[in-house]
Amino acid sequence: MSLRQEILRLGLGAAFVMTAGTATAASTLETTQKNDEVACGVSQGLPGFSSVDDQGVWSGIDVDVCRAVAAAIFGDADKVRYRPSSSKERFTALHAGEFDVLSRNTTWSLTRDTAQSLDFVAVNYYDGQGFMVRKELGVDSALELDGATLCINAGTTTELNAADYFRTNGMSFEAVTFEKSDEVVAAYDSGRCDAWTTDASGLYSNRIKLANPADHKVLPEIISKEPLGPAVRQGDDQWADIIRWSFYAMVAAEELGINAANVDQMKSSPNPEIQRLLGVSGTMGEKLGLRADWAYQIIKQVGNYSESFERNLGENSHLKISRGLNALWTEGGLMYTPPVR
Amino acid sequence: MMLNWMRANLFSSWGNSLLTLISLWLVWVIGSGIVEWALIDAIFTGDNREACLVPGAGACWPYVGAKWNQFIYGRYPLESQWRVDLIFAMGAGALIPSMIEGMRGRRWFVLFLLLPFPVITYVLLTGGMFGLAEISSDLWGGLVVTLIVAVTGIVASLPLGILLALGRQSDLPLIKAICVVFIEFWRGVPLITVLFMASVMLPLFLPDGVVIDKLLRCLIGVALFSSAYMAEVVRGGLQALPKGQTEGAQALGLSYWQSMRLIILPQALRLVIPGIVNTFIGLFKDTTLVLIIGLFDLLGIIQLTFTDAGWSTPQTHNTGYVVAAFIFWIFCFAMSRYSQRMEKRLDVTGER
């Protein structure tokens, strides 16, 4: 680039204006390929879902969706541009094209699917509201919480769900509400309430902030449905398919017993399902508009769903969340993938 | 000597003695609590959360050590952080001499700060030219973003605010109307709304494929917002001047701009230095609101680091917030002290 061009560029660039070409003409996949990275909307930090480590590297189960998509498209899971967005601006930012996948612990609901013009493509974490109590209380079920004081975030659906649940079961409770979740944690920790209720993932991720995490347990009852999953803009079905199947490839890999360590051996497996998934036979990649080894790259670089879960949320993480609803359907959970054929 | 002073000032009566003792007791209770938490019970070494999980532990300083780089630079790539350091060094190197009275070539330092420095900063931070790697603004964060937002707001708001204040006092009805509407509009909406409009609504109005950088949208919003406040502060100074000043200037045959530049503004601005600095300090602290639109300023990045499960302990939040408060306090206190010095100096020269 000549000096003159650089000066010209400086002048233009000074306005910070980036013209990303005409977005309407090109499909999202084409735009992504041109930019050589997947623009992925993540949270502003939620332990286990998307957070930043000491080196500034994003990790988490939501981040792994972004990485899987990048691995499927480019064969390189690191080709992701993370766009942290607040819960208030996430949908507009997706529509405005600031990012192409929203993988940000977002609950799939009818209104969001329709009125917000989103397409939820899969559920990567089945969450739901739960209760945490002190072990010394001797409570084993939420049904034993009659008359308890509950620490709750003010003005959220959490509060309404709890009220519904207690009324349905003919129990009473006293709510102690707080504006911020940090205050709720502090109040519960100081013993102001018997139990603390929020989404189960939140209970687990905040438990490690308590003075003695081992003294507390999460009760088995889940009283609301919070299916969290990646979403895309409505209207680009090919793109939605790519995100959906990038995630399903991870679940399918777990079903088939393929993981990052054994994926190379598995390539020579005689099982036709494995052969199709790994691109040894069939044209699955081509049908998605991707390379033949798309799923191989995902599994090799990101791992199967179990590996991602255990690394970010489960036993290998600080959170120690059990699989619960997120176990495979064959193991009593809800994780199920349509056949890859 | 000391005893006399104490008797005269601290124990001059029963009531005063009592107040002195209560104050001392309060200082002791709070001070010892802070020292205990920040020093005695604090944890100073460790590689992860395990170190700070000791029962009864105070501040978790190793967490700050591990995240310090992010507090300052956000996620700015490590190998390019020298560019930020260079900007800091140039900024400080030019700012300090430009604030010292009677410094030789002071004017040149000020000129450097106002004209080439912002361009150099832009080039260094974004890169993508002169062989520097391009670094998109969503990787910026921490103190860098706080300072960018605050300095842009401060630097843009003073000249804009002065123009608006003059416009509001203008005899030309159209200019006056525009200024009044502008000021009242921006003062009538909360900053958070402005940021929200800039971040959420604006992209919906823009044609497809045109993406204005989120940080830039926010900078423009902050600059316009703070200039409206600045305009009202400056107007207060203009109104405090006796009418004779303007008439005197006219009698000397000075043009409007001459009289403003030489007679009115120097006096008016001097009167409102506390108000101007107040606005600056307020603006500096308001920068944390950018967090709501997904930018990571200093406070935002500190909150982001809370979500790293590798460091989450009962004391992580407290430690992080104390660090944030301390950094903000340093900047605000520095601004406040400088303004006091400037007031004092201008007062002296005023007594002619």
XYZ file of C-alpha atoms in Angstrom:
693
model
C 0.000 0.000 0.000
C 1.452 3.346 -0.988
C 1.803 6.140 1.509
C -0.846 8.118 -0.316
C -3.306 5.291 -0.047
C -2.519 4.975 3.600
C -3.188 8.625 4.191
C -6.432 8.319 2.242
C -7.363 5.327 4.335
C -6.520 7.226 7.492
C -8.885 9.988 6.452
C -11.681 7.576 5.690
C -10.966 5.447 8.691
C -11.029 8.456 10.965
C -14.787 8.347 10.655
C -14.663 4.765 12.007
C -17.221 3.901 9.372
C -16.984 0.382 8.121
C -18.951 -0.505 5.081
C -19.475 -4.189 5.229
C -20.681 -4.485 1.673
C -24.289 -5.082 0.878
C -25.503 -7.538 3.458
C -28.737 -8.256 1.638
C -27.108 -9.632 -1.480
C -24.704 -12.029 0.197
C -25.811 -14.895 2.390
C -24.611 -14.957 5.978
C -22.311 -17.848 5.144
C -20.735 -15.915 2.275
C -20.269 -12.822 4.440
C -18.746 -14.935 7.182
C -16.392 -16.614 4.735
C -15.381 -13.249 3.344
C -14.654 -11.871 6.825
C -12.791 -15.075 7.624
C -14.360 -15.238 11.081
C -17.665 -16.025 12.749
C -19.166 -12.994 14.483
C -20.642 -14.417 17.635
C -22.671 -12.583 20.279
C -21.825 -13.748 23.785
C -22.717 -12.552 27.271
C -20.855 -9.942 29.288
C -19.676 -12.749 31.476
C -21.508 -15.723 32.953
C -19.425 -18.426 34.588
C -19.361 -21.625 32.560
C -21.306 -20.117 29.649
C -19.049 -17.366 28.422
C -16.295 -15.812 30.459
C -12.720 -14.655 30.016
C -9.721 -16.298 31.658
C -6.480 -14.692 32.893
C -5.146 -14.524 29.329
C -8.292 -12.838 28.022
C -9.442 -15.961 26.181
C -13.179 -16.638 26.010
C -14.427 -20.010 27.157
C -17.707 -21.580 28.153
C -20.449 -23.769 26.800
C -21.945 -20.907 24.759
C -18.513 -20.006 23.458
C -18.065 -23.622 22.352
C -21.064 -23.217 20.035
C -19.294 -20.306 18.336
C -16.106 -22.326 18.157
C -17.931 -25.311 16.697
C -19.405 -23.156 13.951
C -15.987 -21.727 13.152
C -14.502 -25.222 13.073
C -17.251 -26.389 10.728
C -16.869 -23.463 8.336
C -13.137 -22.795 8.426
C -11.667 -25.898 10.016
C -10.294 -23.538 12.661
C -12.210 -23.112 15.902
C -10.289 -19.935 16.736
C -11.718 -17.927 13.861
C -14.383 -16.336 16.018
C -14.956 -12.686 16.777
C -16.683 -12.403 20.132
C -19.121 -9.565 20.520
C -20.181 -9.241 24.142
C -23.693 -7.846 24.340
C -25.917 -6.926 27.237
C -29.226 -8.700 27.688
C -31.048 -5.544 26.626
C -29.348 -4.977 23.300
C -28.701 -8.556 22.216
C -31.619 -8.927 19.780
C -31.206 -5.564 18.075
C -27.492 -6.148 17.763
C -28.212 -9.466 16.069
C -30.669 -7.810 13.687
C -28.328 -4.929 12.985
C -25.706 -7.444 11.896
C -23.199 -6.775 14.634
C -22.977 -10.523 14.913
C -24.504 -13.476 13.106
C -25.024 -15.977 15.904
C -26.404 -15.117 19.313
C -25.006 -17.683 21.714
C -25.731 -15.977 24.957
C -27.719 -18.057 27.478
C -30.913 -16.871 25.821
C -34.190 -18.570 26.711
C -36.159 -19.894 23.754
C -39.757 -18.751 23.971
C -42.639 -18.395 21.550
C -42.564 -14.606 21.657
C -38.898 -14.435 20.911
C -39.207 -16.969 18.144
C -41.958 -14.978 16.438
C -42.239 -11.343 17.446
C -38.494 -10.816 17.770
C -37.916 -12.419 14.343
C -35.384 -14.832 15.716
C -34.794 -18.431 14.871
C -33.691 -20.548 17.759
C -31.825 -23.431 16.231
C -31.147 -25.771 19.144
C -31.002 -25.998 22.927
C -27.478 -26.316 24.268
C -28.454 -26.129 27.932
C -31.745 -27.022 29.593
C -31.946 -24.678 32.518
C -34.742 -24.081 35.006
C -35.405 -22.416 38.285
C -34.224 -24.302 41.345
C -33.641 -23.828 45.049
C -30.498 -23.857 47.132
C -30.518 -24.523 50.875
C -28.035 -25.166 53.656
C -27.394 -28.848 54.183
C -27.821 -28.409 57.944
C -31.467 -27.458 57.327
C -32.165 -31.105 56.564
C -34.438 -30.313 53.629
C -34.379 -32.783 50.731
C -37.181 -31.458 48.579
C -38.604 -28.072 47.666
C -41.961 -29.379 48.888
C -40.588 -29.204 52.427
C -40.009 -25.446 52.167
C -43.417 -24.411 53.591
C -43.066 -21.159 55.522
C -39.468 -20.609 54.413
C -37.900 -17.231 53.732
C -36.621 -17.029 50.151
C -33.908 -14.749 48.789
C -35.021 -13.615 45.313
C -34.031 -11.095 42.656
C -36.680 -8.376 42.591
C -38.946 -7.947 39.599
C -37.902 -11.028 37.675
C -39.909 -13.993 36.475
C -38.069 -15.871 39.204
C -40.262 -14.173 41.779
C -43.469 -15.024 39.885
C -42.422 -18.616 39.298
C -41.726 -19.096 42.988
C -45.088 -17.580 43.939
C -46.872 -19.878 41.465
C -45.034 -22.935 42.670
C -45.748 -22.310 46.338
C -49.400 -21.492 45.685
C -49.892 -24.595 43.536
C -48.499 -26.748 46.298
C -50.462 -25.014 49.049
C -47.374 -23.635 50.755
C -46.472 -20.167 51.956
C -43.175 -18.340 51.812
C -41.729 -15.007 52.747
C -39.785 -13.260 50.006
C -36.685 -11.210 50.731
C -35.989 -9.405 47.474
C -32.838 -7.716 46.233
C -32.012 -5.698 43.167
C -28.757 -7.384 42.170
C -27.767 -11.010 42.218
C -24.594 -10.193 44.173
C -26.753 -8.834 46.966
C -28.873 -11.976 46.911
C -25.778 -14.131 47.253
C -24.462 -12.035 50.145
C -27.830 -12.092 51.937
C -28.221 -15.837 51.554
C -24.661 -16.401 52.690
C -25.182 -14.301 55.803
C -28.191 -16.419 56.721
C -30.973 -13.943 56.047
C -33.020 -16.567 54.230
C -33.567 -20.302 54.416
C -33.412 -20.811 50.682
C -32.315 -18.993 47.596
C -33.979 -19.391 44.247
C -32.867 -18.559 40.724
C -31.997 -20.517 37.569
C -30.158 -23.690 38.497
C -27.093 -22.702 36.466
C -27.014 -19.441 38.428
C -27.257 -21.315 41.719
C -24.263 -23.435 40.778
C -22.171 -20.618 39.381
C -22.778 -18.441 42.445
C -22.355 -21.269 44.933
C -18.582 -21.055 44.592
C -18.784 -17.465 45.817
C -20.215 -18.579 49.146
C -17.970 -18.813 52.173
C -18.387 -22.591 52.442
C -19.805 -23.959 49.186
C -19.785 -27.527 50.495
C -22.384 -26.627 53.152
C -25.039 -25.919 50.529
C -26.983 -28.039 48.099
C -29.347 -27.545 45.198
C -32.718 -29.249 45.643
C -33.814 -31.626 42.878
C -37.009 -29.732 41.923
C -36.841 -27.561 38.831
C -39.917 -25.327 38.739
C -39.609 -23.542 35.403
C -38.442 -24.248 31.872
C -35.515 -22.215 30.615
C -34.215 -23.822 27.444
C -31.098 -21.861 26.510
C -29.792 -21.995 22.999
C -28.189 -20.213 20.069
C -30.364 -18.017 17.856
C -29.963 -16.459 14.419
C -31.828 -13.889 12.351
C -34.914 -15.181 10.617
C -34.680 -15.574 6.870
C -31.369 -17.286 6.221
C -32.242 -20.947 6.528
C -28.894 -22.232 5.343
C -27.167 -20.300 8.120
C -29.657 -21.576 10.693
C -28.974 -25.130 9.478
C -25.231 -24.655 9.843
C -25.529 -23.471 13.445
C -28.060 -26.179 14.306
C -25.979 -29.001 12.889
C -22.709 -27.670 14.219
C -24.210 -28.070 17.662
C -25.934 -31.375 16.868
C -22.638 -32.774 15.600
C -21.318 -32.443 19.139
C -24.324 -34.265 20.595
C -24.241 -36.901 17.862
C -20.557 -37.446 18.587
C -21.356 -38.116 22.223
C -24.126 -40.531 21.245
C -21.717 -42.379 18.989
C -18.881 -42.378 21.509
C -16.624 -40.120 19.440
C -14.465 -37.628 21.299
C -11.548 -35.336 20.574
C -9.074 -38.038 21.517
C -10.439 -40.905 19.451
C -11.870 -39.062 16.459
C -8.920 -39.958 14.232
C -9.314 -43.675 14.935
C -13.067 -43.403 14.530
C -12.562 -42.279 10.940
C -11.843 -45.910 10.085
C -14.850 -47.188 12.005
C -17.113 -49.519 10.038
C -20.222 -47.933 11.622
C -22.035 -46.141 8.759
C -23.444 -43.494 11.107
C -19.943 -42.556 12.264
C -18.717 -42.616 8.665
C -21.469 -40.225 7.606
C -20.875 -37.867 10.514
C -17.130 -37.712 10.015
C -17.484 -37.242 6.280
C -15.850 -40.561 5.381
C -18.904 -41.474 3.361
C -21.955 -39.565 2.195
C -22.191 -35.881 1.367
C -23.453 -34.378 4.634
C -21.003 -31.470 4.567
C -21.879 -30.607 0.994
C -25.579 -30.521 1.858
C -24.864 -27.919 4.514
C -22.654 -25.943 2.157
C -19.616 -26.887 4.224
C -16.469 -28.958 3.846
C -16.752 -32.741 4.035
C -14.873 -32.974 7.334
C -16.980 -30.296 9.099
C -18.028 -32.535 11.982
C -14.579 -34.075 12.249
C -13.131 -30.581 12.768
C -15.731 -29.739 15.411
C -15.059 -32.891 17.398
C -11.300 -32.642 16.967
C -11.073 -29.030 18.068
C -14.028 -28.444 20.372
C -14.927 -31.962 21.477
C -18.255 -33.693 21.825
C -21.074 -32.278 23.942
C -20.037 -34.227 27.015
C -16.470 -32.929 26.794
C -17.692 -29.367 26.375
C -20.122 -29.728 29.274
C -17.668 -31.298 31.679
C -14.940 -28.810 30.773
C -17.101 -25.742 31.289
C -19.832 -26.683 33.730
C -19.280 -30.188 34.986
C -16.747 -32.167 36.946
C -13.679 -30.675 35.262
C -14.816 -27.133 35.994
C -15.180 -25.195 39.211
C -18.966 -25.261 38.962
C -19.511 -29.023 39.302
C -22.966 -29.005 37.725
C -24.381 -32.484 37.175
C -25.707 -33.314 33.705
C -29.332 -33.618 34.881
C -31.689 -32.671 32.050
C -28.681 -32.136 29.835
C -27.718 -35.798 29.797
C -28.290 -37.773 26.623
C -31.798 -39.092 26.061
C -30.413 -42.584 26.526
C -29.293 -41.599 30.013
C -32.441 -39.915 31.245
C -31.790 -36.427 29.879
C -33.210 -34.405 26.997
C -30.200 -34.188 24.656
C -31.314 -35.837 21.449
C -30.233 -35.261 17.900
C -32.071 -36.057 14.681
C -30.225 -38.649 12.645
C -27.313 -37.489 10.496
C -28.339 -38.997 7.197
C 3.043 23.533 71.404
C 1.215 20.468 70.205
C -0.723 20.295 73.473
C -1.795 23.901 73.155
C -2.975 23.357 69.637
C -4.967 20.319 70.683
C -6.523 22.138 73.606
C -7.497 25.062 71.431
C -8.819 23.064 68.509
C -9.932 19.654 69.729
C -10.846 19.971 73.386
C -11.962 23.581 73.779
C -15.206 22.608 75.532
C -16.999 19.551 76.872
C -19.085 19.277 73.733
C -16.082 19.593 71.462
C -14.101 17.054 73.451
C -16.935 14.585 73.169
C -17.181 15.113 69.390
C -13.418 14.708 69.064
C -13.497 11.430 70.959
C -16.442 10.087 68.955
C -14.695 11.038 65.715
C -11.478 9.376 66.806
C -13.403 6.246 67.755
C -15.125 6.192 64.342
C -11.806 6.641 62.541
C -10.352 3.811 64.595
C -13.250 1.418 63.985
C -13.449 2.043 60.244
C -9.709 2.432 59.712
C -8.783 -0.720 61.591
C -11.469 -2.640 59.687
C -10.016 -1.505 56.390
C -6.442 -2.255 57.398
C -7.446 -5.667 58.692
C -9.292 -6.522 55.486
C -6.806 -5.033 53.038
C -3.556 -5.989 54.749
C -3.665 -8.228 57.799
C -6.220 -10.822 56.705
C -5.536 -10.341 53.003
C -4.076 -12.989 50.752
C -1.106 -11.794 48.725
C 0.103 -14.810 46.813
C -1.552 -17.616 44.901
C -2.329 -18.833 41.407
C -6.079 -19.397 41.554
C -9.144 -19.210 43.748
C -7.905 -21.917 46.102
C -5.460 -19.428 47.634
C -8.237 -17.035 48.665
C -10.612 -19.651 50.042
C -9.035 -19.563 53.525
C -11.819 -19.033 56.097
C -11.887 -15.431 57.284
C -9.647 -14.262 54.467
C -9.611 -10.581 53.579
C -8.854 -9.041 50.212
C -7.837 -11.443 47.459
C -4.894 -9.552 45.924
C -3.544 -12.341 43.694
C -6.800 -12.041 41.732
C -5.991 -8.401 41.035
C -2.481 -9.404 40.018
C -3.773 -12.020 37.606
C -6.330 -9.681 36.054
C -4.455 -6.389 36.229
C -3.522 -6.522 32.589
C -7.199 -6.825 31.664
C -8.175 -4.014 34.041
C -5.902 -1.692 32.086
C -6.047 -2.960 28.503
C -9.175 -5.086 28.340
C -8.644 -7.804 25.766
C -6.205 -5.737 23.718
C -3.717 -8.272 22.303
C -0.685 -8.701 24.516
C 1.858 -8.239 21.735
C 0.330 -4.873 20.789
C -0.058 -3.412 24.242
C 3.105 -1.379 23.792
C 0.960 0.830 21.541
C -1.311 1.674 24.462
C 1.700 2.205 26.698
C 3.166 4.566 24.123
C -0.083 6.554 24.069
C -0.148 6.722 27.852
C 3.465 7.867 27.898
C 2.918 10.514 25.224
C -0.263 11.717 26.881
C 1.318 12.020 30.308
C 4.511 13.445 28.841
C 2.590 16.250 27.182
C -0.079 16.748 29.821
C 2.220 17.304 32.780
C 4.346 20.089 31.228
C 1.221 21.680 29.784
C -0.203 21.999 33.292
C 2.889 23.477 34.895
C 2.810 27.235 35.143
C 5.623 29.073 33.415
C 6.854 25.976 31.636
C 8.840 26.847 28.554
C 7.013 25.851 25.369
C 3.856 25.093 27.280
C 1.767 26.281 24.371
C 3.335 23.644 22.127
C 2.492 20.843 24.513
C -1.112 22.001 24.638
C -1.199 22.248 20.868
C 0.247 18.752 20.570
C -2.412 17.375 22.900
C -5.232 19.009 20.990
C -4.226 18.335 17.403
C -1.764 15.556 16.547
C -2.263 13.525 19.708
C -5.843 12.354 19.023
C -4.834 11.321 15.499
C -1.772 9.460 16.761
C -3.929 7.783 19.397
C -6.455 6.727 16.789
C -3.793 5.329 14.476
C -1.985 3.475 17.244
C -5.089 2.015 18.843
C -6.904 0.828 15.736
C -3.864 0.019 13.628
C -4.449 -1.439 10.177
C -2.021 1.052 8.645
C 1.694 1.813 8.655
C 2.343 -1.861 9.227
C 0.451 -2.017 12.527
C -1.889 -4.939 13.020
C -5.545 -3.927 12.953
C -7.228 -4.221 16.334
C -10.970 -3.925 16.347
C -12.530 -1.806 19.054
C -14.409 -4.711 20.585
C -11.062 -5.889 21.931
C -10.465 -2.594 23.698
C -11.441 -2.388 27.298
C -10.580 -1.521 30.826
C -8.999 1.774 31.782
C -8.240 2.437 28.103
C -11.930 2.636 27.224
C -12.768 4.619 30.357
C -10.123 7.182 29.460
C -11.092 7.306 25.782
C -14.729 7.964 26.614
C -13.973 10.437 29.393
C -11.267 12.385 27.558
C -13.300 12.580 24.355
C -16.296 13.788 26.314
C -14.245 16.337 28.250
C -12.292 17.656 25.279
C -15.327 17.878 23.012
C -17.719 19.267 25.574
C -15.810 22.429 26.526
C -15.627 24.110 23.096
C -19.062 22.831 22.097
C -20.494 23.935 25.417
C -19.011 27.431 25.104
C -20.439 27.813 21.601
C -23.838 26.609 22.774
C -23.810 28.961 25.756
C -22.928 31.906 23.540
C -25.577 30.807 21.048
C -28.172 30.678 23.743
C -27.397 34.299 24.647
C -27.311 35.354 21.022
C -29.598 38.049 19.613
C -30.125 36.023 16.450
C -33.424 34.217 17.018
C -32.669 31.203 14.822
C -29.312 30.468 16.423
C -30.772 31.034 19.849
C -33.663 28.662 19.139
C -31.379 25.933 17.817
C -29.130 26.178 20.856
C -32.011 26.193 23.322
C -33.626 23.172 21.684
C -30.314 21.321 21.547
C -29.445 22.007 25.172
C -32.874 21.261 26.532
C -33.172 18.079 24.477
C -29.874 16.617 25.652
C -30.388 17.749 29.212
C -33.863 16.282 29.192
C -32.797 12.728 28.470
C -30.741 10.567 30.808
C -27.298 9.527 29.590
C -28.323 5.926 29.755
C -31.071 6.613 27.223
C -28.622 8.358 24.937
C -26.248 5.404 25.069
C -29.069 3.003 24.553
C -30.366 4.886 21.525
C -26.856 5.033 20.100
C -26.280 1.364 20.616
C -29.658 -0.204 19.958
C -31.851 2.106 17.921
C -29.369 3.823 15.621
C -28.267 0.621 13.851
C -31.888 -0.049 12.930
C -32.164 3.282 11.124
C -28.934 2.882 9.184
C -29.037 1.293 5.747
C -28.173 -2.384 5.516
C -24.494 -3.141 5.613
C -23.456 0.184 7.121
C -22.056 -0.514 10.540
C -20.780 2.368 12.637
C -18.435 1.234 15.314
C -20.236 0.859 18.632
C -17.558 2.740 20.533
C -17.776 5.653 18.118
C -21.562 5.832 18.474
C -21.134 5.924 22.197
C -18.411 8.602 22.007
C -20.602 10.890 19.921
C -23.492 10.382 22.319
C -21.377 11.174 25.353
C -19.835 14.257 23.699
C -23.202 15.737 22.730
C -24.691 14.953 26.105
C -21.878 16.492 28.111
C -21.691 19.574 25.897
C -25.281 20.426 26.835
C -24.393 20.337 30.512
C -21.230 22.297 29.878
C -23.250 24.941 28.022
C -25.389 25.564 31.059
C -22.381 25.812 33.344
C -20.757 28.343 31.013
C -24.005 30.276 30.723
C -23.981 30.633 34.490
C -20.593 32.335 34.207
C -21.732 34.577 31.376
C -24.762 35.728 33.329
C -22.711 36.458 36.413
C -20.696 39.092 34.574
C -21.974 42.628 34.898
C -23.324 44.094 31.683
C -20.712 46.810 31.888
C -18.070 44.372 30.721
C -19.762 43.836 27.377
C -20.515 47.532 27.013
C -16.940 48.390 27.862
C -15.685 45.979 25.240
C -18.038 47.503 22.677
C -16.918 50.979 23.633
C -13.344 49.922 22.870
C -14.512 49.041 19.395
C -13.926 45.316 19.779
C -15.877 42.987 17.527
C -18.180 40.365 19.044
C -15.621 37.586 18.832
C -12.832 39.815 20.058
C -14.771 40.932 23.070
C -15.762 37.381 23.864
C -12.249 36.078 23.505
C -10.481 38.899 25.310
C -12.957 40.204 27.884
C -16.000 38.082 28.539
C -14.968 34.418 28.335
C -11.758 34.674 30.374
C -13.745 36.164 33.238
C -16.816 33.987 32.824
C -14.885 30.733 32.607
C -12.801 31.654 35.619
C -15.951 32.103 37.648
C -17.247 28.664 36.775
C -14.106 26.557 37.089
C -15.630 24.589 39.983
C -18.728 23.945 37.881
C -16.691 22.887 34.846
C -14.537 20.518 36.855
C -17.641 19.199 38.545
C -19.057 18.340 35.140
C -15.783 16.705 34.120
C -15.699 14.576 37.250
C -19.343 13.641 36.821
C -18.674 12.702 33.217
C -15.662 10.633 34.175
C -17.743 8.614 36.556
C -20.671 8.377 34.153
C -18.447 6.570 31.678
C -19.207 3.375 33.567
C -22.678 3.484 32.016
C -21.214 2.259 28.716
C -21.308 -1.126 30.371
C -25.005 -1.330 29.596
C -24.332 -1.337 25.854
C -21.792 -4.116 26.025
C -18.603 -2.081 26.123
C -16.150 -3.052 28.815
C -14.898 0.023 30.593
C -12.848 -0.308 33.760
C -15.816 -1.304 35.884
C -17.212 -3.501 33.126
C -13.997 -5.433 32.726
C -13.739 -5.867 36.494
C -17.247 -7.270 36.543
C -16.344 -9.515 33.623
C -13.454 -10.947 35.594
C -15.855 -11.817 38.422
C -17.381 -14.393 36.098
C -14.145 -16.310 35.713
C -14.918 -19.370 37.801
C -11.184 -19.825 38.306
C -11.169 -16.802 40.591
C -14.571 -16.756 42.123
C -14.331 -16.542 45.896
C -16.364 -14.755 48.567
C -13.885 -11.856 48.462
C -13.369 -11.483 44.702
C -16.207 -8.987 44.315
C -15.144 -6.856 47.245
C -11.546 -6.773 46.098
C -12.477 -5.920 42.523
C -14.837 -3.140 43.515
C -12.299 -1.640 45.902
C -9.729 -1.555 43.104
C -12.263 0.089 40.771
C -13.200 2.656 43.399
C -9.558 3.430 44.103
C -8.648 3.956 40.448
C -11.675 6.191 39.903
C -10.876 8.114 43.059
C -7.301 8.780 41.947
C -8.440 10.305 38.676
C -11.268 12.334 40.162
C -9.166 13.544 43.072
C -6.393 14.599 40.691
C -8.862 16.597 38.621
C -10.290 18.207 41.707
C -6.881 19.177 43.092
C -5.777 20.633 39.776
C -8.893 22.756 39.574
C -8.315 24.061 43.110
C -4.810 25.047 42.198
C -6.019 26.751 39.070
C -8.684 28.667 40.992
C -6.120 29.873 43.479
C -3.719 30.970 40.792
C -6.377 32.795 38.784
C -7.621 34.527 41.911
C -4.166 35.921 42.571
C -3.724 37.247 39.073
C -7.241 38.620 39.324
C -6.316 40.992 42.134
C -4.763 43.591 39.969
